mmCIF file with all atom_site columns, C-alpha atoms in Angstrom:
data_model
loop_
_atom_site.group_PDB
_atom_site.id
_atom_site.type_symbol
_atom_site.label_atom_id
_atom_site.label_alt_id
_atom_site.label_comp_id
_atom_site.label_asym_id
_atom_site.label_entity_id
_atom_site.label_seq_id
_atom_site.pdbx_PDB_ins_code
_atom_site.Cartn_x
_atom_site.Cartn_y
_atom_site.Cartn_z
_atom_site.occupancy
_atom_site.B_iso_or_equiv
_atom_site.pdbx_formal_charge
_atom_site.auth_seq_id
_atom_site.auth_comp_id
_atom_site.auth_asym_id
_atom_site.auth_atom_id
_atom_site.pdbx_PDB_model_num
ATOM 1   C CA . UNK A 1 1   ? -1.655 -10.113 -42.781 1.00 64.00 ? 1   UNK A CA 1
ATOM 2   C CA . UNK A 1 2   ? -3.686 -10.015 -39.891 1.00 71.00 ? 2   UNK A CA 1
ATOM 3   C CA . UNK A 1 3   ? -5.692 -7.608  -38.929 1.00 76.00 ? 3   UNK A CA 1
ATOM 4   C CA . UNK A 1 4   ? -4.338 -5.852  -35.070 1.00 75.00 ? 4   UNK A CA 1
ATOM 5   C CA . UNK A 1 5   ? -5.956 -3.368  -32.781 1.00 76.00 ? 5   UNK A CA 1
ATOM 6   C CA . UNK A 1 6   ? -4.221 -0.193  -31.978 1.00 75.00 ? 6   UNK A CA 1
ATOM 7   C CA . UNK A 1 7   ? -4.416 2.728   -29.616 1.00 74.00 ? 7   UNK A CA 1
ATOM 8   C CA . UNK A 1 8   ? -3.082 6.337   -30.304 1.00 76.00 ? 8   UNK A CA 1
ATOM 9   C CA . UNK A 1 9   ? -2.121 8.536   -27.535 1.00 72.00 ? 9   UNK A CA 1
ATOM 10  C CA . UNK A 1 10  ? -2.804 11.838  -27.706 1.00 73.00 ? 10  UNK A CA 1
ATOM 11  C CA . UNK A 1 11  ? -0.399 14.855  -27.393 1.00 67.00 ? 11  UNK A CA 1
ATOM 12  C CA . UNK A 1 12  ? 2.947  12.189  -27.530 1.00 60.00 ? 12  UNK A CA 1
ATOM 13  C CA . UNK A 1 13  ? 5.247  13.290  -30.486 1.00 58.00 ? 13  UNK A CA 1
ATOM 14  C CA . UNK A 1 14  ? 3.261  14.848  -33.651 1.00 57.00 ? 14  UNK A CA 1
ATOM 15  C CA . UNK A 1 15  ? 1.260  11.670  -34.261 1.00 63.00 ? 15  UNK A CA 1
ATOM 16  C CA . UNK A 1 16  ? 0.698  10.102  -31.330 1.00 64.00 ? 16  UNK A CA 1
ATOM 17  C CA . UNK A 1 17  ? 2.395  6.895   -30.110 1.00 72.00 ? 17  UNK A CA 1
ATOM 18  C CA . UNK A 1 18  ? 0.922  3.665   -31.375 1.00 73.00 ? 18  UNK A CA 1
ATOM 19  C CA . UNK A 1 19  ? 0.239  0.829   -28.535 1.00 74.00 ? 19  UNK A CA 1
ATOM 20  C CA . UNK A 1 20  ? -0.715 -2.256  -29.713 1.00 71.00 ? 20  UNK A CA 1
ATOM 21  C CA . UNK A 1 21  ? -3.852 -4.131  -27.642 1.00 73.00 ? 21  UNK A CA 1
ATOM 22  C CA . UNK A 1 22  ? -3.897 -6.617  -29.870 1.00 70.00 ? 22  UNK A CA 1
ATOM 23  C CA . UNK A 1 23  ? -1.376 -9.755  -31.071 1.00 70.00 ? 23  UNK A CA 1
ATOM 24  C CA . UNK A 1 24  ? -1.375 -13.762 -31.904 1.00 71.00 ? 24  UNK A CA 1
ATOM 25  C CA . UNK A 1 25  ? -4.246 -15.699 -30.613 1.00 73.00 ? 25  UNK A CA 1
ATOM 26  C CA . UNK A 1 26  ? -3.701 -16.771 -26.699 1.00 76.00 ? 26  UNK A CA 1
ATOM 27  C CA . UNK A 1 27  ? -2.416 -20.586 -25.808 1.00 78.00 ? 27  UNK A CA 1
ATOM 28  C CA . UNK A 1 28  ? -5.130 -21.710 -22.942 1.00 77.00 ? 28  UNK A CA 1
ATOM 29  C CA . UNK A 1 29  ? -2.833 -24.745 -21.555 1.00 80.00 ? 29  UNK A CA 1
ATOM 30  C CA . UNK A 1 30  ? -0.559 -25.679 -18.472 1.00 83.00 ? 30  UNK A CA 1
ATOM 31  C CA . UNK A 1 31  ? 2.295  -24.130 -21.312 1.00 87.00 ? 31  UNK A CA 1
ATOM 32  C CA . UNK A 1 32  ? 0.303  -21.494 -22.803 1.00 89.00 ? 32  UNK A CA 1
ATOM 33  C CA . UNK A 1 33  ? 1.327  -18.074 -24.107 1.00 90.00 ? 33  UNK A CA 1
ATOM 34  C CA . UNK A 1 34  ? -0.699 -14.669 -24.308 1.00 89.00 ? 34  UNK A CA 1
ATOM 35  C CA . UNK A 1 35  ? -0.315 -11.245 -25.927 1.00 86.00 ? 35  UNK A CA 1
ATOM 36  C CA . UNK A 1 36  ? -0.419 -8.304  -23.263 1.00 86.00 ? 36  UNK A CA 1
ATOM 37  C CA . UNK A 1 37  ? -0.810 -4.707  -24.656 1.00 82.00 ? 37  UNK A CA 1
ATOM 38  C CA . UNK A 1 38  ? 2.145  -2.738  -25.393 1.00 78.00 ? 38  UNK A CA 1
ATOM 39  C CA . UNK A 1 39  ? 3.328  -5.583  -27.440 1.00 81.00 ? 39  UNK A CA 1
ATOM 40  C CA . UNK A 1 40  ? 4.504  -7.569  -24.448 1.00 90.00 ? 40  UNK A CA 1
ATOM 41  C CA . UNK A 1 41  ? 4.122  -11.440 -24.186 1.00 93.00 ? 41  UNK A CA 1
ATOM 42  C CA . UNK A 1 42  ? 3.454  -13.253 -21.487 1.00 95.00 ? 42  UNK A CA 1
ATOM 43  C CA . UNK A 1 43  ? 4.020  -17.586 -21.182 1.00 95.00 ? 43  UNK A CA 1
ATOM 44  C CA . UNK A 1 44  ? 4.219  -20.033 -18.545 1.00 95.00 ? 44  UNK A CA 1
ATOM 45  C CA . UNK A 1 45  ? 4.501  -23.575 -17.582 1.00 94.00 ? 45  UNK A CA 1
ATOM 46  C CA . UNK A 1 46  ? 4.541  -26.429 -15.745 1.00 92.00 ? 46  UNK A CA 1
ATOM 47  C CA . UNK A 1 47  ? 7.886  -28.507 -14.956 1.00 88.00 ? 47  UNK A CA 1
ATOM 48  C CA . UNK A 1 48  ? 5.881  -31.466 -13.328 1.00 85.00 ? 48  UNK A CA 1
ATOM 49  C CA . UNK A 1 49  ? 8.913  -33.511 -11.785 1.00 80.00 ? 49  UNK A CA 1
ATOM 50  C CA . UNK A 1 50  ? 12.154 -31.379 -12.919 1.00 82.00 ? 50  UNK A CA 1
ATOM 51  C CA . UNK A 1 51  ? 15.692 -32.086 -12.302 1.00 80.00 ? 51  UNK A CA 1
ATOM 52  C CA . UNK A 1 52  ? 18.828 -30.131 -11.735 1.00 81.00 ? 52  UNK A CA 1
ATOM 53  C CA . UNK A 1 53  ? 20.327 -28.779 -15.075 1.00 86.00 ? 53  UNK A CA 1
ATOM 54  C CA . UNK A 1 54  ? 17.356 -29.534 -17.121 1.00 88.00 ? 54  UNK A CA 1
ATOM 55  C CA . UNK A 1 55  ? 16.474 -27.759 -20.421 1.00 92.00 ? 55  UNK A CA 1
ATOM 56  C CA . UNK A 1 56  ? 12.945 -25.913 -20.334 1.00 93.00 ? 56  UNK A CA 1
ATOM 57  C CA . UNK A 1 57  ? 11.861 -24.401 -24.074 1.00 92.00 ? 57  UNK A CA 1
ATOM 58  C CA . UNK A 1 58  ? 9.184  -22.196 -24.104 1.00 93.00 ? 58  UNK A CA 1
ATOM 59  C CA . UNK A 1 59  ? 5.838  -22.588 -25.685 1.00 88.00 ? 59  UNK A CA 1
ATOM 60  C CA . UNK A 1 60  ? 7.239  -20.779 -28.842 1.00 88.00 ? 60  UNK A CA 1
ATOM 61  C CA . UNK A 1 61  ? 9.936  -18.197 -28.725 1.00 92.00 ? 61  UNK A CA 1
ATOM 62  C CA . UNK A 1 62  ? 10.291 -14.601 -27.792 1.00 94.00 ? 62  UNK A CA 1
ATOM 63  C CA . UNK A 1 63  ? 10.129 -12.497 -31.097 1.00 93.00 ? 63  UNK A CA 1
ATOM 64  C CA . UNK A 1 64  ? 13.208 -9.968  -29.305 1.00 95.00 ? 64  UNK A CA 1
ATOM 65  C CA . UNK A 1 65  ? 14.075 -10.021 -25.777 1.00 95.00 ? 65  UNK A CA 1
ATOM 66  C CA . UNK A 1 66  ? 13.233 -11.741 -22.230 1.00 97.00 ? 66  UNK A CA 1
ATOM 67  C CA . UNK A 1 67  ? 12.986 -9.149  -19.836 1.00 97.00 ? 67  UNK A CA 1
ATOM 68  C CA . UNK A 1 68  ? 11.917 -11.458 -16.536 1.00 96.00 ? 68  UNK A CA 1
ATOM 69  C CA . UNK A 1 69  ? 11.305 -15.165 -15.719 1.00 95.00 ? 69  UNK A CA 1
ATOM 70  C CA . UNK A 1 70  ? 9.647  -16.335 -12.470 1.00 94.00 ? 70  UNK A CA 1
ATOM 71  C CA . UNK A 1 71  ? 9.869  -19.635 -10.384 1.00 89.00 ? 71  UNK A CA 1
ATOM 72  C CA . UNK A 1 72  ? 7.716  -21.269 -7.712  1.00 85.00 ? 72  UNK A CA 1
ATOM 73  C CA . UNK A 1 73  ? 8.205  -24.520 -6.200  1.00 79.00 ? 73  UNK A CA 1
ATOM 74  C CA . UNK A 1 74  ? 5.136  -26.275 -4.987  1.00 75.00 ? 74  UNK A CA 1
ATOM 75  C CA . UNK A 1 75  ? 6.233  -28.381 -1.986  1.00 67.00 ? 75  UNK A CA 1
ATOM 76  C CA . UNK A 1 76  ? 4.934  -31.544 -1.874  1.00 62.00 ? 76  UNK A CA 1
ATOM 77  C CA . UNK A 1 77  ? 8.062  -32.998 0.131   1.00 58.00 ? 77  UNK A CA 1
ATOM 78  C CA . UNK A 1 78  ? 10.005 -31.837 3.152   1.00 57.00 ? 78  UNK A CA 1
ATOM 79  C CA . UNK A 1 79  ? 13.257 -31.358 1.357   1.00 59.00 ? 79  UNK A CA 1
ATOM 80  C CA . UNK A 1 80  ? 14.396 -27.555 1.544   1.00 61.00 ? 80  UNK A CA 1
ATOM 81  C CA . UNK A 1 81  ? 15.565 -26.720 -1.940  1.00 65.00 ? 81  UNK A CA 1
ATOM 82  C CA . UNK A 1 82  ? 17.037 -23.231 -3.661  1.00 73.00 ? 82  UNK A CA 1
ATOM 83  C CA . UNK A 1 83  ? 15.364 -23.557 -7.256  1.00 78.00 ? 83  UNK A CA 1
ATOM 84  C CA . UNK A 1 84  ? 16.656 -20.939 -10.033 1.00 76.00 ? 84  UNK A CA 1
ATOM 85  C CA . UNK A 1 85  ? 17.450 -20.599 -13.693 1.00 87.00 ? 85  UNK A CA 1
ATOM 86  C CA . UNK A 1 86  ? 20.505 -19.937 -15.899 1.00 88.00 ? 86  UNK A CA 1
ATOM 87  C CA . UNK A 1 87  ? 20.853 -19.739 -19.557 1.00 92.00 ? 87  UNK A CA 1
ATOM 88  C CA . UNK A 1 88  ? 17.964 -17.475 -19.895 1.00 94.00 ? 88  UNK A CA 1
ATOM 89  C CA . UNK A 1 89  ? 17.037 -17.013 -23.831 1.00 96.00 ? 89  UNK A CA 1
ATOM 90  C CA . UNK A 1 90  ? 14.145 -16.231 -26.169 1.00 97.00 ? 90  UNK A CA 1
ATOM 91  C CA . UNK A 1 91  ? 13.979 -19.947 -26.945 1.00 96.00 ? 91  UNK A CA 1
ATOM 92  C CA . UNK A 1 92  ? 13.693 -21.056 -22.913 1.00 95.00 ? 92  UNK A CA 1
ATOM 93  C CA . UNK A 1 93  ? 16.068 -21.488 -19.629 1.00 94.00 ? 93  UNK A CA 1
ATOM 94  C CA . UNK A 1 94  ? 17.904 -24.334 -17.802 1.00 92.00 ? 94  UNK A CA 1
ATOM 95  C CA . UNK A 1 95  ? 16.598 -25.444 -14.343 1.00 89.00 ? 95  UNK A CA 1
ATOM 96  C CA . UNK A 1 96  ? 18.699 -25.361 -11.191 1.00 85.00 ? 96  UNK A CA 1
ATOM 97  C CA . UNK A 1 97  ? 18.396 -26.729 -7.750  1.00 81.00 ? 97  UNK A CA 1
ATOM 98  C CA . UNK A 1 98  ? 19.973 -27.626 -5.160  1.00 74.00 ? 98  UNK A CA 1
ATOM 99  C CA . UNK A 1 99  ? 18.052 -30.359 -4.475  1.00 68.00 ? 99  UNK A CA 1
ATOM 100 C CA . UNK A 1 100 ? 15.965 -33.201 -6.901  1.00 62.00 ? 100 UNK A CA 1
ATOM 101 C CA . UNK A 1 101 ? 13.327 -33.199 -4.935  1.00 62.00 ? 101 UNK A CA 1
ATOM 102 C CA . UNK A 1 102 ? 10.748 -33.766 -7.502  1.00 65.00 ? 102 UNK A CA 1
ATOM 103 C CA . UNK A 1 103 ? 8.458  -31.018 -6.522  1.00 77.00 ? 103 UNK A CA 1
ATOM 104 C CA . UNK A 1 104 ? 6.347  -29.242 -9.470  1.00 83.00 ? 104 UNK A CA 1
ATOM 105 C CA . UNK A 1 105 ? 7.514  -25.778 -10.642 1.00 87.00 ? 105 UNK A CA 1
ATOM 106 C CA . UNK A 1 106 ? 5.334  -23.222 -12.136 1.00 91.00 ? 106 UNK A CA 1
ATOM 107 C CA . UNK A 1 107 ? 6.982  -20.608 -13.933 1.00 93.00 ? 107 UNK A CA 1
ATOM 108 C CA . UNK A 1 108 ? 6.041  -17.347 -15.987 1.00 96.00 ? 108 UNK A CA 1
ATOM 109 C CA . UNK A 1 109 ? 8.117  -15.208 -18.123 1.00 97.00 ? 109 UNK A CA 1
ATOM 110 C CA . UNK A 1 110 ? 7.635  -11.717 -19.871 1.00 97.00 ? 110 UNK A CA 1
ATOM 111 C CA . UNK A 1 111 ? 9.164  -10.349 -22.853 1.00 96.00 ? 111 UNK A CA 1
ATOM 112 C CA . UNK A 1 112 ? 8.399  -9.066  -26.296 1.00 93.00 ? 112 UNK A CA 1
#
């Protein structure tokens, strides 16, 4: 296996609680992915031109759970648009809006 850094609190339970610092080697990218301690991950994206309904997968999947997913709209037209997600998994999420307006999204979600 690999080798992980751990911290033990002191005076939680008889031993201590373990919180890992340490986990699988970051993703610099536009789609990356990073370890955060307390065995959380963290990943983001790009969707450079998306359109309503489309399919977004992750850059690799969430071991367990999603707990949040982001969305920001960077406005390069004039079109007012509602952008949000459904079908939230480990795997990735489908894009809605009410508008195609072609404007980049930048997302982030958190999980573990």
């Amino acid at each position: 296996g690999n080798t992980r850094l751990f911290l033990q609190q002191e005076g939680v339970g008889a031993a201590g609680a373990d919180i890992q610092l340490s986990g699988a080697t970051p993703t610099v990218a536009t789609s990356g992915s990073t370890f955060l301690p307390g065995a959380l991950i963290l990943k983001w994206g790009v969707l450079a031109t998306p359109s309503d309904g489309d399919p977004v997968t992750f850059s690799g999947t969430f071991p367990n759970n999603v707990f949040a997913l982001t969305m920001a709209e960077s406005r390069n037209g004039t079109t007012n648009s509602a952008t949000y997600f459904t079908a939230l998994a480990t795997t990735g999420f489908t894009y809605k809006s009410s508008t195609n307006s072609n404007d980049a999204v930048h997302y982030m979600a958190i999980g573990n």
